[in-house]
mmCIF file of C-alpha atoms in Angstrom:
data_model
loop_
_atom_site.group_PDB
_atom_site.id
_atom_site.type_symbol
_atom_site.label_atom_id
_atom_site.label_comp_id
_atom_site.label_asym_id
_atom_site.label_seq_id
_atom_site.Cartn_x
_atom_site.Cartn_y
_atom_site.Cartn_z
ATOM 1 C CA MET A 1 114.194 93.876 88.535
ATOM 2 C CA ALA A 2 117.927 92.379 88.420
ATOM 3 C CA PRO A 3 119.912 93.471 91.573
ATOM 4 C CA ASP A 4 122.401 95.573 89.519
ATOM 5 C CA GLU A 5 119.440 97.741 88.398
ATOM 6 C CA LEU A 6 117.619 97.734 91.768
ATOM 7 C CA MET A 7 120.500 98.541 93.985
ATOM 8 C CA PRO A 8 121.181 102.179 93.099
ATOM 9 C CA ARG A 9 117.549 102.805 93.317
ATOM 10 C CA VAL A 10 117.469 101.382 96.801
ATOM 11 C CA SER A 11 120.701 103.449 97.449
ATOM 12 C CA GLN A 12 119.070 106.773 96.054
ATOM 13 C CA ALA A 13 115.949 106.385 98.205
ATOM 14 C CA HIS A 14 117.983 105.647 101.485
ATOM 15 C CA ALA A 15 119.912 108.743 100.472
ATOM 16 C CA ARG A 16 116.670 110.922 100.342
ATOM 17 C CA LEU A 17 115.274 109.311 103.706
ATOM 18 C CA LEU A 18 118.557 110.921 105.257
ATOM 19 C CA GLU A 19 118.030 114.101 103.453
ATOM 20 C CA LEU A 20 114.337 114.455 104.718
ATOM 21 C CA ALA A 21 115.438 113.431 108.381
ATOM 22 C CA ASP A 22 118.254 116.171 108.172
ATOM 23 C CA GLN A 23 115.286 118.749 107.702
ATOM 24 C CA LEU A 24 113.824 118.135 111.063
ATOM 25 C CA ASP A 25 114.341 119.238 114.622
ATOM 26 C CA ASP A 26 113.397 117.401 117.505
ATOM 27 C CA ARG A 27 109.990 119.079 117.970
ATOM 28 C CA GLN A 28 109.062 118.222 114.200
ATOM 29 C CA LYS A 29 110.331 114.656 114.881
ATOM 30 C CA ASP A 30 107.642 114.290 117.731
ATOM 31 C CA ALA A 31 104.886 115.769 115.466
ATOM 32 C CA ALA A 32 102.355 113.474 113.646
ATOM 33 C CA SER A 33 103.475 112.040 110.318
ATOM 34 C CA ALA A 34 100.940 111.031 107.835
ATOM 35 C CA LEU A 35 100.183 107.442 109.403
ATOM 36 C CA PRO A 36 97.808 107.505 112.034
ATOM 37 C CA GLY A 37 99.052 106.895 115.312
ATOM 38 C CA TRP A 38 102.884 107.347 114.447
ATOM 39 C CA SER A 39 104.931 110.584 114.741
ATOM 40 C CA ARG A 40 107.589 111.025 112.447
ATOM 41 C CA GLY A 41 109.895 109.350 115.052
ATOM 42 C CA HIS A 42 108.017 106.251 114.812
ATOM 43 C CA VAL A 43 108.467 106.411 110.920
ATOM 44 C CA LEU A 44 112.621 107.051 111.350
ATOM 45 C CA ALA A 45 112.677 104.338 114.172
ATOM 46 C CA HIS A 46 110.650 101.895 111.683
ATOM 47 C CA LEU A 47 112.854 102.568 108.906
ATOM 48 C CA ALA A 48 115.836 101.842 110.977
ATOM 49 C CA GLY A 49 114.653 98.702 112.603
ATOM 50 C CA ASN A 50 113.448 97.433 109.054
ATOM 51 C CA ALA A 51 116.751 97.787 107.430
ATOM 52 C CA ARG A 52 118.243 95.827 110.232
ATOM 53 C CA ALA A 53 115.526 93.249 109.870
ATOM 54 C CA PHE A 54 116.398 92.802 105.868
ATOM 55 C CA ASP A 55 120.060 92.816 106.841
ATOM 56 C CA ARG A 56 119.235 89.958 109.108
ATOM 57 C CA GLN A 57 117.398 88.249 106.537
ATOM 58 C CA ALA A 58 120.286 88.400 104.215
ATOM 59 C CA ARG A 59 123.060 87.578 106.556
ATOM 60 C CA ALA A 60 121.070 84.497 107.741
ATOM 61 C CA ALA A 61 120.362 83.225 104.079
ATOM 62 C CA LEU A 62 124.204 83.372 103.545
ATOM 63 C CA ARG A 63 124.385 81.064 106.436
ATOM 64 C CA GLY A 64 121.850 78.440 105.207
ATOM 65 C CA GLU A 65 119.324 79.590 108.072
ATOM 66 C CA ASP A 66 115.801 80.356 108.228
ATOM 67 C CA VAL A 67 115.071 83.289 110.821
ATOM 68 C CA ASP A 68 112.363 85.527 111.623
ATOM 69 C CA LEU A 69 112.353 88.912 109.841
ATOM 70 C CA TYR A 70 112.694 90.548 113.281
ATOM 71 C CA ASP A 71 114.612 89.576 116.152
ATOM 72 C CA GLY A 72 112.017 88.666 118.927
ATOM 73 C CA GLY A 73 108.935 88.745 116.367
ATOM 74 C CA GLN A 74 106.423 91.174 115.731
ATOM 75 C CA ALA A 75 105.898 92.235 119.747
ATOM 76 C CA GLU A 76 109.603 93.313 119.741
ATOM 77 C CA ARG A 77 109.379 95.129 116.741
ATOM 78 C CA ASP A 78 106.730 97.179 117.925
ATOM 79 C CA ARG A 79 108.502 97.798 121.174
ATOM 80 C CA SER A 80 111.398 98.971 119.361
ATOM 81 C CA ILE A 81 109.699 101.437 117.311
ATOM 82 C CA GLU A 82 108.044 102.736 120.555
ATOM 83 C CA ARG A 83 111.503 103.039 122.290
ATOM 84 C CA GLY A 84 113.278 104.652 119.163
ATOM 85 C CA ALA A 85 110.301 107.031 118.635
ATOM 86 C CA ALA A 86 111.239 108.899 121.981
ATOM 87 C CA ARG A 87 114.944 108.906 121.283
ATOM 88 C CA PRO A 88 116.351 112.571 120.338
ATOM 89 C CA LEU A 89 116.568 112.796 116.530
ATOM 90 C CA ALA A 90 120.225 113.251 116.202
ATOM 91 C CA GLU A 91 120.373 109.433 117.672
ATOM 92 C CA LEU A 92 117.791 108.205 115.322
ATOM 93 C CA TYR A 93 119.253 109.677 112.042
ATOM 94 C CA GLU A 94 122.628 108.107 113.344
ATOM 95 C CA GLU A 95 120.819 104.853 113.625
ATOM 96 C CA LEU A 96 118.937 105.149 110.440
ATOM 97 C CA SER A 97 122.054 106.134 108.564
ATOM 98 C CA LEU A 98 124.281 102.988 110.091
ATOM 99 C CA ALA A 99 121.364 100.462 109.600
ATOM 100 C CA GLN A 100 120.785 101.633 106.041
ATOM 101 C CA ARG A 101 124.680 101.323 105.547
ATOM 102 C CA ALA A 102 125.076 98.077 106.989
ATOM 103 C CA LEU A 103 122.181 96.477 104.545
ATOM 104 C CA GLU A 104 123.807 98.148 101.477
ATOM 105 C CA ASP A 105 127.393 96.635 102.664
ATOM 106 C CA THR A 106 125.688 93.331 103.093
ATOM 107 C CA TRP A 107 123.948 93.512 99.716
ATOM 108 C CA GLY A 108 127.342 93.988 98.115
ATOM 109 C CA LEU A 109 128.511 90.579 99.368
ATOM 110 C CA LEU A 110 126.057 88.847 97.472
ATOM 111 C CA THR A 111 126.553 86.590 94.429
ATOM 112 C CA ALA A 112 123.875 86.458 91.525
ATOM 113 C CA ALA A 113 123.009 83.033 93.169
ATOM 114 C CA ASP A 114 122.805 84.442 96.636
ATOM 115 C CA TRP A 115 120.284 87.189 95.796
ATOM 116 C CA ARG A 116 117.911 83.730 94.995
ATOM 117 C CA ARG A 117 118.653 82.460 98.587
ATOM 118 C CA ALA A 118 115.438 81.815 100.315
ATOM 119 C CA VAL A 119 114.407 83.790 103.264
ATOM 120 C CA ARG A 120 111.467 83.735 105.740
ATOM 121 C CA PHE A 121 110.119 86.926 104.684
ATOM 122 C CA ARG A 122 107.054 86.118 102.603
ATOM 123 C CA HIS A 123 108.609 82.646 102.212
ATOM 124 C CA ALA A 124 110.568 84.164 99.139
ATOM 125 C CA THR A 125 114.451 85.384 98.198
ATOM 126 C CA VAL A 126 116.537 87.776 99.224
ATOM 127 C CA LEU A 127 115.763 89.853 95.947
ATOM 128 C CA ASP A 128 112.553 89.908 97.187
ATOM 129 C CA THR A 129 113.740 91.672 100.537
ATOM 130 C CA ALA A 130 115.442 94.500 98.469
ATOM 131 C CA LEU A 131 112.223 95.360 96.517
ATOM 132 C CA ALA A 132 110.476 95.292 99.653
ATOM 133 C CA ARG A 133 113.335 97.740 101.204
ATOM 134 C CA TRP A 134 112.558 99.791 98.017
ATOM 135 C CA ARG A 135 108.775 100.018 98.891
ATOM 136 C CA GLU A 136 109.631 101.111 102.463
ATOM 137 C CA ALA A 137 112.171 103.775 101.701
ATOM 138 C CA GLU A 138 109.849 105.373 99.167
ATOM 139 C CA ILE A 139 106.588 105.316 100.633
ATOM 140 C CA HIS A 140 107.552 106.199 104.417
ATOM 141 C CA ALA A 141 109.635 108.915 102.609
ATOM 142 C CA VAL A 142 105.894 110.423 101.920
ATOM 143 C CA ASP A 143 104.727 109.620 105.237
ATOM 144 C CA LEU A 144 107.332 111.809 106.969
ATOM 145 C CA GLY A 145 105.402 114.609 105.604
ATOM 146 C CA VAL A 146 108.578 116.971 104.638
ATOM 147 C CA GLY A 147 107.471 117.952 101.094
ATOM 148 C CA HIS A 148 108.326 114.725 99.498
ATOM 149 C CA ARG A 149 104.750 113.724 97.315
ATOM 150 C CA PRO A 150 104.029 110.623 95.358
ATOM 151 C CA ARG A 151 104.554 112.945 92.520
ATOM 152 C CA ASP A 152 108.369 112.595 93.414
ATOM 153 C CA TRP A 153 108.554 108.987 93.103
ATOM 154 C CA PRO A 154 110.407 107.474 90.290
ATOM 155 C CA VAL A 155 108.280 105.944 87.217
ATOM 156 C CA ALA A 156 109.789 102.754 87.957
ATOM 157 C CA PHE A 157 108.719 102.583 91.482
ATOM 158 C CA ALA A 158 105.341 103.656 90.939
ATOM 159 C CA LEU A 159 104.993 100.831 88.272
ATOM 160 C CA HIS A 160 106.504 98.266 90.724
ATOM 161 C CA ALA A 161 104.205 99.569 93.513
ATOM 162 C CA LEU A 162 100.975 99.170 91.307
ATOM 163 C CA ASP A 163 102.144 95.596 90.371
ATOM 164 C CA PHE A 164 102.814 94.620 93.900
ATOM 165 C CA LEU A 165 99.576 96.138 95.265
ATOM 166 C CA ALA A 166 97.582 94.596 92.563
ATOM 167 C CA ALA A 167 96.028 92.208 95.416
ATOM 168 C CA ARG A 168 94.257 95.327 97.067
ATOM 169 C CA ALA A 169 91.797 95.391 94.238
ATOM 170 C CA PRO A 170 88.259 94.680 95.499
ATOM 171 C CA ALA A 171 86.717 91.222 95.385
ATOM 172 C CA GLY A 172 83.881 91.293 92.829
ATOM 173 C CA THR A 173 85.143 93.934 90.556
ATOM 174 C CA ARG A 174 86.977 94.386 87.321
ATOM 175 C CA LEU A 175 89.219 97.061 88.221
ATOM 176 C CA VAL A 176 90.667 98.872 85.383
ATOM 177 C CA LEU A 177 93.677 101.289 86.094
ATOM 178 C CA ARG A 178 94.210 103.702 83.437
ATOM 179 C CA ALA A 179 97.266 106.140 83.582
ATOM 180 C CA THR A 180 96.753 109.405 81.894
ATOM 181 C CA ASP A 181 100.293 110.486 81.586
ATOM 182 C CA ASP A 182 101.893 107.012 80.968
ATOM 183 C CA GLU A 183 101.112 104.316 78.436
ATOM 184 C CA PHE A 184 99.988 102.150 81.474
ATOM 185 C CA THR A 185 96.772 100.319 81.815
ATOM 186 C CA GLN A 186 96.176 97.428 84.181
ATOM 187 C CA VAL A 187 93.087 95.182 84.676
ATOM 188 C CA LEU A 188 92.751 93.506 87.901
ATOM 189 C CA GLY A 189 89.832 90.915 88.994
ATOM 190 C CA ARG A 190 86.660 90.066 87.466
ATOM 191 C CA GLY A 191 83.215 91.105 88.061
ATOM 192 C CA ALA A 192 81.286 94.621 87.360
ATOM 193 C CA THR A 193 84.081 96.952 85.623
ATOM 194 C CA VAL A 194 85.092 100.248 87.265
ATOM 195 C CA GLU A 195 88.132 102.206 85.768
ATOM 196 C CA VAL A 196 89.992 104.459 87.529
ATOM 197 C CA SER A 197 92.229 106.989 85.863
ATOM 198 C CA GLY A 198 95.004 109.559 86.632
ATOM 199 C CA ALA A 199 98.536 109.853 86.669
ATOM 200 C CA VAL A 200 100.637 106.866 87.228
ATOM 201 C CA ARG A 201 101.999 107.939 90.427
ATOM 202 C CA ASP A 202 98.604 108.777 91.865
ATOM 203 C CA LEU A 203 97.350 105.477 91.008
ATOM 204 C CA ALA A 204 100.063 104.155 92.864
ATOM 205 C CA ALA A 205 99.408 106.228 95.805
ATOM 206 C CA TRP A 206 96.182 105.537 95.873
ATOM 207 C CA LEU A 207 96.703 101.665 95.687
ATOM 208 C CA ALA A 208 99.320 102.215 98.572
ATOM 209 C CA GLY A 209 96.736 104.113 100.719
ATOM 210 C CA ARG A 210 98.141 107.437 100.451
ATOM 211 C CA GLY A 211 97.127 110.749 99.539
ATOM 212 C CA VAL A 212 97.352 111.745 95.599
ATOM 213 C CA ASP A 213 98.693 114.938 94.331
ATOM 214 C CA ASP A 214 95.821 115.235 91.682
ATOM 215 C CA ARG A 215 92.502 114.209 91.364
ATOM 216 C CA LEU A 216 91.522 110.521 90.386
ATOM 217 C CA ARG A 217 88.634 109.731 87.880
ATOM 218 C CA THR A 218 86.447 107.005 88.204
ATOM 219 C CA THR A 219 83.422 105.563 86.342
ATOM 220 C CA GLY A 220 82.144 104.523 89.543
ATOM 221 C CA SER A 221 79.746 106.674 92.167
ATOM 222 C CA ALA A 222 83.167 106.903 94.088
ATOM 223 C CA LEU A 223 86.840 105.340 94.113
ATOM 224 C CA PRO A 224 86.221 101.590 94.898
ATOM 225 C CA GLU A 225 86.981 100.426 98.570
ATOM 226 C CA LEU A 226 90.222 98.633 98.538
ATOM 227 C CA GLY A 227 91.354 95.531 100.192
ATOM 228 C CA PRO A 228 93.836 94.929 102.911
ATOM 229 C CA TRP A 229 97.589 95.586 102.174
ATOM 230 C CA PRO A 230 99.482 92.114 101.532
ATOM 231 C CA PRO A 231 100.178 90.923 105.076
ATOM 232 C CA ASP A 232 103.365 91.119 106.668
ATOM 233 C CA PRO A 233 104.465 93.276 109.337
ATOM 234 C CA ALA A 234 107.633 94.911 107.221
ATOM 235 C CA ASP A 235 104.797 96.621 104.926
ATOM 236 C CA SER A 236 103.153 99.140 106.807
#
């Protein structure tokens, strides 16, 4: 996806996160999210920290530097999320708003060549960090549990998620994903064939480890067990 197509999509996802956060109060902020062990405050703190991390990657790339995704590494990332989760909702909201705005401002400075600059995140490019941020914003919007569901994802995002998460296909299985509401079929892996069918957004939600809005159907006795999420601390 070209940057001029991706940036408006990420900006829309950023705005949606703020709209969802604005529906909460401090009591709801401290309530459980859809992620085991995390409150909604943890999710909001993570989203703010992740935006800062990708801003850090882009600015370092512009200087020709190679730096860790999070300043202080994984341990500091985790500590920052815990500290942030305990803060008042108004402070978390402001932190998220400022971090997202700063990230978009940095992206606005990039040339076509800058988007191809290397970063340490996944040993990839600045553009890959923008795609990752899209995943973070769209998937964690569902995790907040404020009424936003996979059915609300743009189809373009669902298709991107299906492509990115193809690595979760179980070993030794030829997994056929077939959308019942879109002209989409994806074949992953080799081995005994198992077909899973349903709405394209539900297929993406399943691969992302999130609840689906409608039932998925499979030719197996049960939905196959998926492999781990592609490893990286930014993708939770």
